PDB file of C-alpha atoms and ligand atoms in Angstrom:
ATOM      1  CA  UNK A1467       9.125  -2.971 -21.964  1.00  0.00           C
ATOM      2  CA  UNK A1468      10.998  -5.329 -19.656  1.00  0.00           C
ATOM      3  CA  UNK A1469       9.033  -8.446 -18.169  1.00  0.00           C
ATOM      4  CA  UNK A1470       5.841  -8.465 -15.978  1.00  0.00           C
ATOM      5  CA  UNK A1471       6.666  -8.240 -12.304  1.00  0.00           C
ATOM      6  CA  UNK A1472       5.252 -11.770 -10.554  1.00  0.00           C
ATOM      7  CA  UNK A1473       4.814 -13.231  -6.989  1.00  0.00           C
ATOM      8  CA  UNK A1474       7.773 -16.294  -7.714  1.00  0.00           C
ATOM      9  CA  UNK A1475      10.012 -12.843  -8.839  1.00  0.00           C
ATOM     10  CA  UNK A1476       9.442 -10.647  -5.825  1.00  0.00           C
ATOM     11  CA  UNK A1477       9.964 -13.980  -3.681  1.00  0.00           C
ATOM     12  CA  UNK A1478      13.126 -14.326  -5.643  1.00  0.00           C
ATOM     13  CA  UNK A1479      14.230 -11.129  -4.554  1.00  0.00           C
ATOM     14  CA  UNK A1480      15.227 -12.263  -0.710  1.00  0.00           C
ATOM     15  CA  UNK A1481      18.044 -10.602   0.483  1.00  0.00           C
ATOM     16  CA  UNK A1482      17.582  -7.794  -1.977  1.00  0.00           C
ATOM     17  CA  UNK A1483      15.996  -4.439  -2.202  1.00  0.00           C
ATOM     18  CA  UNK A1484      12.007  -4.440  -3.189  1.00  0.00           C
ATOM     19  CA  UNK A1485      10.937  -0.998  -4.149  1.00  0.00           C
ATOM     20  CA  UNK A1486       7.071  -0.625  -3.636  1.00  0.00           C
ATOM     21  CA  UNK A1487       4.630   2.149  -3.532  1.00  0.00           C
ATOM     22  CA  UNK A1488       1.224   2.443  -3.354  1.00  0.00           C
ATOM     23  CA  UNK A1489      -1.038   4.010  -5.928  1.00  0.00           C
ATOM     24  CA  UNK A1490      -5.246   3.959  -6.337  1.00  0.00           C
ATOM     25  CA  UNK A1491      -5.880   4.675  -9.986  1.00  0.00           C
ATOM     26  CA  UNK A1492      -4.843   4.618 -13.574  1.00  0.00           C
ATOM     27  CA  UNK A1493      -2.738   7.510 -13.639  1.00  0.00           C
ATOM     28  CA  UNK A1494      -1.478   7.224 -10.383  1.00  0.00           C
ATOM     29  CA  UNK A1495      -0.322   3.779 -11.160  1.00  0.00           C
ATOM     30  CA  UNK A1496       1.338   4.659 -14.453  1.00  0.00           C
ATOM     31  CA  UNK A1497       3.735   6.914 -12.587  1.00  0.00           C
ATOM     32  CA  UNK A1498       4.876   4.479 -10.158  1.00  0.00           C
ATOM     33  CA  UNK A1499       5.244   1.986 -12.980  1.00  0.00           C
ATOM     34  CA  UNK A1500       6.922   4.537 -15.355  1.00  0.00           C
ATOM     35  CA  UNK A1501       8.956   5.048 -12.203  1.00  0.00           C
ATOM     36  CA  UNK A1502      10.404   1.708 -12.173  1.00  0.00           C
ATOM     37  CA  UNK A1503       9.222   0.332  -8.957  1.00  0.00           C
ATOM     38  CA  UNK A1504       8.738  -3.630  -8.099  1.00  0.00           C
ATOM     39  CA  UNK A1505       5.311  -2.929  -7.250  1.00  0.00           C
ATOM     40  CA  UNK A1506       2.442  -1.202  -7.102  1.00  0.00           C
ATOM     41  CA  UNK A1507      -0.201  -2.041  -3.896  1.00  0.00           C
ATOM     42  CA  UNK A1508      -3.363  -0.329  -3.835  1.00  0.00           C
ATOM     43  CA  UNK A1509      -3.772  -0.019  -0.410  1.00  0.00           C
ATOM     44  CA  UNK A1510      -6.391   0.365   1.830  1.00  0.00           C
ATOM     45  CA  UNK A1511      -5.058   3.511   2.620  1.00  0.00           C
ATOM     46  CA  UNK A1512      -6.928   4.779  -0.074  1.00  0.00           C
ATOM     47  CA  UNK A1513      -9.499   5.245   2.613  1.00  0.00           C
ATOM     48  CA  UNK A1514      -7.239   7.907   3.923  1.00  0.00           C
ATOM     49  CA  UNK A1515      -5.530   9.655   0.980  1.00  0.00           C
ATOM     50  CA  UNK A1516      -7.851   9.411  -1.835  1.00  0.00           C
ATOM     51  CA  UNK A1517     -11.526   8.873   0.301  1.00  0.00           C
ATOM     52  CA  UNK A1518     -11.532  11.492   2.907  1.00  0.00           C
ATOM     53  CA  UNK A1519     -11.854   8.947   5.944  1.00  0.00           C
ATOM     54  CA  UNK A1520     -10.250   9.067   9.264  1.00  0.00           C
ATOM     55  CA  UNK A1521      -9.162   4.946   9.300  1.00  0.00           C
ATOM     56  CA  UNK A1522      -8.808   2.412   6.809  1.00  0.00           C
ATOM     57  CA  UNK A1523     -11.680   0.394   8.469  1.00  0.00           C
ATOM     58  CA  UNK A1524     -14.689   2.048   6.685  1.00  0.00           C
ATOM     59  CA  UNK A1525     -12.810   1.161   3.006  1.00  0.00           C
ATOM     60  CA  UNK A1526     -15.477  -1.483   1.365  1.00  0.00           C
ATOM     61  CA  UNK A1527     -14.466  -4.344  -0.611  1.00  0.00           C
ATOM     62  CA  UNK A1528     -16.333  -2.377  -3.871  1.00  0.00           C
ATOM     63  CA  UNK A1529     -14.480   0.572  -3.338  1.00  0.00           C
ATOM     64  CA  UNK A1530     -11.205  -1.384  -3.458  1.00  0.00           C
ATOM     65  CA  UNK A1531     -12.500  -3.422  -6.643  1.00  0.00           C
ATOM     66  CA  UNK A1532     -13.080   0.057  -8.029  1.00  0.00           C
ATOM     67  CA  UNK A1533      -9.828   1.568  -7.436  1.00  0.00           C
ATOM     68  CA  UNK A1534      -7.660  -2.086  -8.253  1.00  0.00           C
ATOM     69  CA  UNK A1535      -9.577  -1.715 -11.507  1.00  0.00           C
ATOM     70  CA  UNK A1536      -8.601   1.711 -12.206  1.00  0.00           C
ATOM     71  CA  UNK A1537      -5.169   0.793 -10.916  1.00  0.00           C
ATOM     72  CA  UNK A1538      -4.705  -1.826 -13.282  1.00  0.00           C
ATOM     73  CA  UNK A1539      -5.672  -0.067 -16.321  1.00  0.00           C
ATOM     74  CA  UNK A1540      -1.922   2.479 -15.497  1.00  0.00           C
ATOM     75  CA  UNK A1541       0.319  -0.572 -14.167  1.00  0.00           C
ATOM     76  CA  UNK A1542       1.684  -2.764 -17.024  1.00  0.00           C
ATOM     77  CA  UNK A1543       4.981  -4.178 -15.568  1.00  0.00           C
ATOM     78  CA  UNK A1544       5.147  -3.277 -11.594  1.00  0.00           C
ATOM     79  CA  UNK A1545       3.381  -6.158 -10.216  1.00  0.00           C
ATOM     80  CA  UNK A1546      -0.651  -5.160  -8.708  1.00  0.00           C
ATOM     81  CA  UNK A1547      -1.191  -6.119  -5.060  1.00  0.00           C
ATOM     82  CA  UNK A1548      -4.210  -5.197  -3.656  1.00  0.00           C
ATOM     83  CA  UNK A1549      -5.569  -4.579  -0.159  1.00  0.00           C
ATOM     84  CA  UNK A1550      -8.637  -6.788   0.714  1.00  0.00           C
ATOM     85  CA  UNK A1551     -10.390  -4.209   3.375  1.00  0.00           C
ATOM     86  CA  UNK A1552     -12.025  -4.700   6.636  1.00  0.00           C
ATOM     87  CA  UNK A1553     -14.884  -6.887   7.003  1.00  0.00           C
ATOM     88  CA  UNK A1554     -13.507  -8.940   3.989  1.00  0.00           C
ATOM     89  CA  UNK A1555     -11.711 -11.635   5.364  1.00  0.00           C
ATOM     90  CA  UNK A1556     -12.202 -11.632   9.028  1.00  0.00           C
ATOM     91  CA  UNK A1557     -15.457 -13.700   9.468  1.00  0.00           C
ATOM     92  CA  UNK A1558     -14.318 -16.925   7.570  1.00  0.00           C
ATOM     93  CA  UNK A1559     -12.226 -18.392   5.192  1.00  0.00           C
ATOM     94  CA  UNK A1560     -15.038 -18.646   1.760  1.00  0.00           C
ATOM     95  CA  UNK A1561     -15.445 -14.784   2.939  1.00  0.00           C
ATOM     96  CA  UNK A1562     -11.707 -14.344   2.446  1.00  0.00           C
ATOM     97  CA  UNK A1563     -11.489 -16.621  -0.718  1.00  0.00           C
ATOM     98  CA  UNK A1564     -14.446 -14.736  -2.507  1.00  0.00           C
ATOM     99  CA  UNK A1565     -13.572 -11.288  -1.860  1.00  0.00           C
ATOM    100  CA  UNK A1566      -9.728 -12.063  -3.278  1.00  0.00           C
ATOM    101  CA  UNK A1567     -11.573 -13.200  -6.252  1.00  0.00           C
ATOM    102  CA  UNK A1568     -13.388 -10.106  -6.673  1.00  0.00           C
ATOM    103  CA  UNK A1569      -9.975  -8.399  -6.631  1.00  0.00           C
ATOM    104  CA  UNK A1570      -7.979 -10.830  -9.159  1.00  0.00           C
ATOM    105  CA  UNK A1571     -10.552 -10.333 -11.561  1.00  0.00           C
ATOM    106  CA  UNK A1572     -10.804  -6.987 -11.024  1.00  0.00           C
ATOM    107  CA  UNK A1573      -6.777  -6.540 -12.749  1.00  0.00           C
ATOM    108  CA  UNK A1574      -4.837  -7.235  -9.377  1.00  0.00           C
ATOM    109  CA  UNK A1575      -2.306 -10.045  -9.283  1.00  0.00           C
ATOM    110  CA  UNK A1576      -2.062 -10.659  -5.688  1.00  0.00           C
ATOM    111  CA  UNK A1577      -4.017  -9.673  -2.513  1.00  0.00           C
ATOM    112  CA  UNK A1578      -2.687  -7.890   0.815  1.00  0.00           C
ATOM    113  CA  UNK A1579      -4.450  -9.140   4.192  1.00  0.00           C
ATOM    114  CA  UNK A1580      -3.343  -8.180   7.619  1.00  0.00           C
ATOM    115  CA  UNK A1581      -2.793 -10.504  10.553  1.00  0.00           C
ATOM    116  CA  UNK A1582      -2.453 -13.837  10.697  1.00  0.00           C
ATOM    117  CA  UNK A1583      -5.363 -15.662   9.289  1.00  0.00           C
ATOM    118  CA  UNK A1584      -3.695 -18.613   8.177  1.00  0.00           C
ATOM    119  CA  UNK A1585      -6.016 -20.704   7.361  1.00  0.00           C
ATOM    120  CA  UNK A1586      -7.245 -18.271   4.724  1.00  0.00           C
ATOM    121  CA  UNK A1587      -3.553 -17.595   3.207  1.00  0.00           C
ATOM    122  CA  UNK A1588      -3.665 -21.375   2.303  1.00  0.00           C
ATOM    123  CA  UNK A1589      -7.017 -21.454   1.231  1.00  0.00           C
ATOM    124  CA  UNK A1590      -6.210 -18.041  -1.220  1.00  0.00           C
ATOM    125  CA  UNK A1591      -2.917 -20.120  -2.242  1.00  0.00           C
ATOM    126  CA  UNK A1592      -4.562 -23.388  -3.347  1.00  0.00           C
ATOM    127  CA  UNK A1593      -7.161 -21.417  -4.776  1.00  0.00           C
ATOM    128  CA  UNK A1594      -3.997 -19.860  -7.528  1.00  0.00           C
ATOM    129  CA  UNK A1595      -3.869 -16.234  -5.451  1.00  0.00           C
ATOM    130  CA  UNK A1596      -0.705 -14.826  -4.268  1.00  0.00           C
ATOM    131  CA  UNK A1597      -1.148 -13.557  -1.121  1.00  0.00           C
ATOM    132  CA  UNK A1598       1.064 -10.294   0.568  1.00  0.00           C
ATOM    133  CA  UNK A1599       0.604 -10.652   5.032  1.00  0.00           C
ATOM    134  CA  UNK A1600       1.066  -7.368   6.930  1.00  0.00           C
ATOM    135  CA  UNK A1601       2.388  -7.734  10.332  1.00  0.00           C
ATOM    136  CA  UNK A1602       3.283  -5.307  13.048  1.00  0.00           C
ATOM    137  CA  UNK A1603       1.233  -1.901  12.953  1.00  0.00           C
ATOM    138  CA  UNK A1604      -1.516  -3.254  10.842  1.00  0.00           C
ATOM    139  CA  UNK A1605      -3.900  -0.374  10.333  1.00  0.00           C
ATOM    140  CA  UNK A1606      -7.405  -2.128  10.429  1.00  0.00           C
ATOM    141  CA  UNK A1607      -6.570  -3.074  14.085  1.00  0.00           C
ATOM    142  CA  UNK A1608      -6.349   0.898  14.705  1.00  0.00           C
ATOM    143  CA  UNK A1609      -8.311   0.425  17.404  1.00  0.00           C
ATOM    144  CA  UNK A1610      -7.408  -2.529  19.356  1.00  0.00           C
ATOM    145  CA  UNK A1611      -3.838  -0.776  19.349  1.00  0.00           C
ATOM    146  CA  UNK A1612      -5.206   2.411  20.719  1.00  0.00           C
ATOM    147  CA  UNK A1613      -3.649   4.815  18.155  1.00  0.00           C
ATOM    148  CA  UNK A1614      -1.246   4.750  15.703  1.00  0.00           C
ATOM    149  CA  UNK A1615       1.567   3.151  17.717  1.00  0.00           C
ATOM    150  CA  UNK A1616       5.025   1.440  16.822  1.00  0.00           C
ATOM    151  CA  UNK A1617       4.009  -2.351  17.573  1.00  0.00           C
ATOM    152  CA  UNK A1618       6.972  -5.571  18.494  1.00  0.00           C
ATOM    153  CA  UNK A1619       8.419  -3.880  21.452  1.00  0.00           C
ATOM    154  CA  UNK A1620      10.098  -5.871  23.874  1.00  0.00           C
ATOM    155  CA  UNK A1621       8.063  -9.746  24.508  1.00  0.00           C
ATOM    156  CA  UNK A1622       5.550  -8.544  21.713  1.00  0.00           C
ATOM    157  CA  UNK A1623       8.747  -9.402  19.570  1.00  0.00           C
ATOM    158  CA  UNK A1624       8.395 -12.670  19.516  1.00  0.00           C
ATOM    159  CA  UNK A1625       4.408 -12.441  18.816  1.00  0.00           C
ATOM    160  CA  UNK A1626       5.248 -11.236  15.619  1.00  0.00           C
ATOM    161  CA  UNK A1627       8.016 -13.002  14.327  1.00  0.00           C
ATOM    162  CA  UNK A1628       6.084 -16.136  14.860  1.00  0.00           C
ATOM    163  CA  UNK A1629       3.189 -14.389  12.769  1.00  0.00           C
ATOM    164  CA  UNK A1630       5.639 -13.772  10.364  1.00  0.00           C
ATOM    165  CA  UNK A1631       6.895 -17.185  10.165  1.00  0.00           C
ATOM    166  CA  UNK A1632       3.308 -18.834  10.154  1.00  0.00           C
ATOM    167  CA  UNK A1633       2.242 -16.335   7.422  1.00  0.00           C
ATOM    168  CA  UNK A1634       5.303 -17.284   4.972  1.00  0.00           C
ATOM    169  CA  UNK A1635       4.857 -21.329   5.743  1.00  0.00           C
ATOM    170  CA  UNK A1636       0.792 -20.655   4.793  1.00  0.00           C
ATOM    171  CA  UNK A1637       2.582 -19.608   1.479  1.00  0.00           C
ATOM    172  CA  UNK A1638       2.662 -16.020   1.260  1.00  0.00           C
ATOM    173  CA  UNK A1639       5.302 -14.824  -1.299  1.00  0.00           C
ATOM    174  CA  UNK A1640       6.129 -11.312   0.953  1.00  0.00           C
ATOM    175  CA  UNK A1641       5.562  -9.695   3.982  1.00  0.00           C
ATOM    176  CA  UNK A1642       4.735  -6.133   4.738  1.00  0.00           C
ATOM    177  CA  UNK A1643       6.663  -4.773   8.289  1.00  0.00           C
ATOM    178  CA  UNK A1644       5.014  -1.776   9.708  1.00  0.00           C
ATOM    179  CA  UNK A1645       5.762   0.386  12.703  1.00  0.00           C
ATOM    180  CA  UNK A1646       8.102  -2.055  14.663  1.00  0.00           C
ATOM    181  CA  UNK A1647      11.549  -0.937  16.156  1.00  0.00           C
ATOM    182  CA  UNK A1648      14.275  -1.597  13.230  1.00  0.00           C
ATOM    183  CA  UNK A1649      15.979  -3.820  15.313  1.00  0.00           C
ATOM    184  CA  UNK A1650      13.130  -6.700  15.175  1.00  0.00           C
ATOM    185  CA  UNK A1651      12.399  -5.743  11.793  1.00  0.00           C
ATOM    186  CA  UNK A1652      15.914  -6.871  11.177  1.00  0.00           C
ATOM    187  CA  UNK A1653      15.400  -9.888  13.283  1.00  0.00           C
ATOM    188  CA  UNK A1654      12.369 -11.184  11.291  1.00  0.00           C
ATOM    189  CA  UNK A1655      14.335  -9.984   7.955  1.00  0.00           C
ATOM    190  CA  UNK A1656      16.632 -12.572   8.644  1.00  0.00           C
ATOM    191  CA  UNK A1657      14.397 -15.476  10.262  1.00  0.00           C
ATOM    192  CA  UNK A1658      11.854 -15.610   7.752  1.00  0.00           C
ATOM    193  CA  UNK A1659      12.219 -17.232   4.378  1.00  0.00           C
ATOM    194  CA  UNK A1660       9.986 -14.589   2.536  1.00  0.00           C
ATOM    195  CA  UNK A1661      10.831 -11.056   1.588  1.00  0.00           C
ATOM    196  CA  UNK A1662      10.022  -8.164   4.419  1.00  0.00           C
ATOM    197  CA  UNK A1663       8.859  -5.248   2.685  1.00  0.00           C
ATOM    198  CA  UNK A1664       9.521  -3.018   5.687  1.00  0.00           C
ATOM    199  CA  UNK A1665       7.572   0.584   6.249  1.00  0.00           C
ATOM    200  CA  UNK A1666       8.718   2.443   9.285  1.00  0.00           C
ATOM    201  CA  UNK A1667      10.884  -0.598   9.812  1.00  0.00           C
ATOM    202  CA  UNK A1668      14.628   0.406   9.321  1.00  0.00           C
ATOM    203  CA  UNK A1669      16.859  -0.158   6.812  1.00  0.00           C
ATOM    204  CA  UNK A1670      17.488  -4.022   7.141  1.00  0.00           C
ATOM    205  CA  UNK A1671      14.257  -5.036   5.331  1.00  0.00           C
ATOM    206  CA  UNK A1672      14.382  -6.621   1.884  1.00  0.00           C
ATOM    207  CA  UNK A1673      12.406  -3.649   0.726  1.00  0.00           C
ATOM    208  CA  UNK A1674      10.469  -0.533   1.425  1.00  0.00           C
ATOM    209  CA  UNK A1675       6.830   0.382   0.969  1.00  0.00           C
ATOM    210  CA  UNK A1676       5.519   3.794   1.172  1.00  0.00           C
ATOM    211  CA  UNK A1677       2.293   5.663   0.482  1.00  0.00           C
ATOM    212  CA  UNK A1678       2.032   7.604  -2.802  1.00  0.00           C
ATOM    213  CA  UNK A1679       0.774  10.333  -0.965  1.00  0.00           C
ATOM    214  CA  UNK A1680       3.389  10.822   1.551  1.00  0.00           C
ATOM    215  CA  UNK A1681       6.480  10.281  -1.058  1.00  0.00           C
ATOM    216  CA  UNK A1682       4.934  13.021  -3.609  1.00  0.00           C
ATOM    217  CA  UNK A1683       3.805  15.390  -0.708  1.00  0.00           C
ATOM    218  CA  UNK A1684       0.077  15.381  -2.029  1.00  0.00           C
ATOM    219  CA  UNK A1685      -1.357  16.366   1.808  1.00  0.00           C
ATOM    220  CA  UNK A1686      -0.708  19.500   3.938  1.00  0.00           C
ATOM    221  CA  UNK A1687       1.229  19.160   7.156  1.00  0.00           C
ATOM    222  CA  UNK A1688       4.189  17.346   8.891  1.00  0.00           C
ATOM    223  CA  UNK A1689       5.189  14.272   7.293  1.00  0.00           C
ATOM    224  CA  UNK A1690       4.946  11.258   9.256  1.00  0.00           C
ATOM    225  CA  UNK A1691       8.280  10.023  10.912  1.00  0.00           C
ATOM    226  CA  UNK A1692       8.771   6.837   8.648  1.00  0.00           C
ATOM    227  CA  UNK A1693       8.423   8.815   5.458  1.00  0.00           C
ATOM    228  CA  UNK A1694      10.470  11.440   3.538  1.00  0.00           C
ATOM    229  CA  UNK A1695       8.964  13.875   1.118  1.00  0.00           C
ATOM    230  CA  UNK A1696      10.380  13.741  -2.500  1.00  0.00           C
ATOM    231  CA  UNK A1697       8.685  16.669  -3.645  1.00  0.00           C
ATOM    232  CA  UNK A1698       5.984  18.591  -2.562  1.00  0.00           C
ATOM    233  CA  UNK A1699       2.788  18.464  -5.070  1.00  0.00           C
ATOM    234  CA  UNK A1700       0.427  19.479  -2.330  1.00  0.00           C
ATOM    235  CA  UNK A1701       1.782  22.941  -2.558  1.00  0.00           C
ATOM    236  CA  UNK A1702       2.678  22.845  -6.003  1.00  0.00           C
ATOM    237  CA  UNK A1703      -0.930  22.315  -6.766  1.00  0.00           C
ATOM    238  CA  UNK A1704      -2.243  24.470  -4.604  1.00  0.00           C
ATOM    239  CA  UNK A1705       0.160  27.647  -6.031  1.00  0.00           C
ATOM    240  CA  UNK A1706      -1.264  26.840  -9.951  1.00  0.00           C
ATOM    241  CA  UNK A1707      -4.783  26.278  -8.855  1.00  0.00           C
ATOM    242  CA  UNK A1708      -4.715  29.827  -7.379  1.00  0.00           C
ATOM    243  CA  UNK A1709      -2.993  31.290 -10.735  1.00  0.00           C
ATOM    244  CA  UNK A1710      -5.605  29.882 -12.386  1.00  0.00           C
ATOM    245  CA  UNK A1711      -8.315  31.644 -10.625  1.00  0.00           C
ATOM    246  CA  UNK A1712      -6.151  34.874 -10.594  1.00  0.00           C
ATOM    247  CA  UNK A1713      -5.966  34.138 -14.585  1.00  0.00           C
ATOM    248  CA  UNK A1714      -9.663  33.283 -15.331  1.00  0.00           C
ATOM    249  CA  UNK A1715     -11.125  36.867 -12.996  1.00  0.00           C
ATOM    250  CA  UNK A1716      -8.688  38.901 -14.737  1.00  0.00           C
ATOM    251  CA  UNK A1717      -9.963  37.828 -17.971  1.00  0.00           C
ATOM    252  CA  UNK A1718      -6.171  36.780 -18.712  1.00  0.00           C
ATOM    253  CA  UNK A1719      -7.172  33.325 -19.125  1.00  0.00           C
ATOM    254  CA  UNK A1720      -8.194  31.905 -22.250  1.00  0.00           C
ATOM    255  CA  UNK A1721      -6.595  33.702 -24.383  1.00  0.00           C
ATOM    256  CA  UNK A1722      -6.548  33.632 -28.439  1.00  0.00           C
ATOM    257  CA  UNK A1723      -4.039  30.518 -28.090  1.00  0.00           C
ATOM    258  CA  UNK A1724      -6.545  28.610 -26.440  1.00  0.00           C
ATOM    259  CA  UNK A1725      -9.545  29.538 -28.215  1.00  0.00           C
ATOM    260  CA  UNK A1726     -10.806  28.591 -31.856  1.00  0.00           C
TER     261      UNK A1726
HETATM  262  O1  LIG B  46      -2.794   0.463   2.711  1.00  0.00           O
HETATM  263  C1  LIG B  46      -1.585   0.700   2.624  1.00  0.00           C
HETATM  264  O2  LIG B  46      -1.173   1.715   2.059  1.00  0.00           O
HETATM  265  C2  LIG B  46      -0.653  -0.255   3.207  1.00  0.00           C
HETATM  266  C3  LIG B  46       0.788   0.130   3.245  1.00  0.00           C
HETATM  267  C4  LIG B  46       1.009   1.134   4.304  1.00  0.00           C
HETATM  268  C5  LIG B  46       1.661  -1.043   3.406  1.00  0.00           C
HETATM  269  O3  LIG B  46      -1.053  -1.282   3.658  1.00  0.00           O
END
């Protein structure tokens, strides 16, 4: 097995091509890692694919300790980032600080927060975390954006870079892009000294980021715009969970192979 994945190698990787995905359990994790990628980032968004909820925002910090856990047990060479929800950060820095302990020794090797909470991205630094920032579309502000909305148009540009830039000079080693027209993504890929992991971003990121979900096709109906489906398990499931029912009320199912 080739070497761990780290924070100083993804920062390494400016200018490259940063292959992440996310993933929310031990299986889940040990297919993206079999696959190869850079890393594996239990997101928040577990609150949507795996949880059944409408938003990120009701996602607990023990729910993400849970998963991270879980998550760690499958990765052994992608490097673990995990999400540190809502309501884990926001109120003050020691909030911030002792919920991305909770994750680190839980198995992950660097924490994701959205926004730019400075302050607590040096505090998680000095404290030996890596952090990930999130900038543009940043899901746990769902509702101050109104919807699920491409963020960084126009003036709002320049907003953002400058988040970007104060979230790198706190220390963070990366910095996830989402929603924001490809154009500024390629602006802040190129003004800020720190990899942009881009998602919905364009091409001109350092990297890409998608949701396990999306890429395997695990959920009925259209794909979002800023993904692609590389297969489509949702139906796939679906078609062999229904031949096994057929199987088992026909009686054709076990049969002397699987019996004893
Ligand atoms: O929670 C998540 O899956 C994320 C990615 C969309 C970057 O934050």
């Amino acid at each position: 097995m080739s070497e761990r994945m780290t924070a100083p190698a993804i920062r390494a990787m400016k200018g490259g091509r940063i292959v992440a995905v996310t993933a929310y359990d031990a299986p889940t994790a040990k297919m993206a890692d079999d696959a190869g990628v850079d890393i594996v980032l239990v997101g928040d968004s577990l609150g949507n694919t795996v949880l059944g909820f409408e938003s990120t925002i009701p996602v607990s910090l023990e729910q993400m300790v849970h998963h991270t856990a879980a998550a760690a047990r499958g990765c052994k060479r992608a490097m673990l980032v995990a999400d540190m929800p809502f309501g884990s950060y926001q109120s003050s820095v020691s909030q911030g600080v002792d919920g991305a302990v909770t994750l680190i020794k839980a198995g992950a090797q660097a924490v994701k927060l959205e926004g730019a909470y400075v302050e607590t991205i040096s505090a998680l630094i000095k404290a030996g975390i890596p952090v990930m920032g999130h900038v543009g579309f940043t899901p746990q502000s769902v509702n101050k954006f109104g919807g699920y909305r491409v963020q960084g148009r126009g003036k709002h540009a320049e907003t953002l870079i400058a988040d970007a830039k104060a979230i790198a000079e706190a220390g963070a080693f990366s910095i996830v892009a989402e929603l924001i027209p490809a154009s500024v993504a390629a602006r802040l890929t190129k003004e800020v000294e720190v990899p942009i992991i881009g998602i919905g971003a364009g091409l001109e990121c350092d990297g890409e980021v998608q949701v396990f979900s999306d890429v395997l096709g695990l959920a009925p109906g259209d794909p979002f715009k800023h993904t692609k489906r590389y297969a489509t398990l949702y139906d796939a499931a679906v078609e062999a969970l229904k031949k096994y029912a057929e199987e088992v009320r026909a009686c054709r199912f076990p049969t002397d192979d699987n019996s004893f």
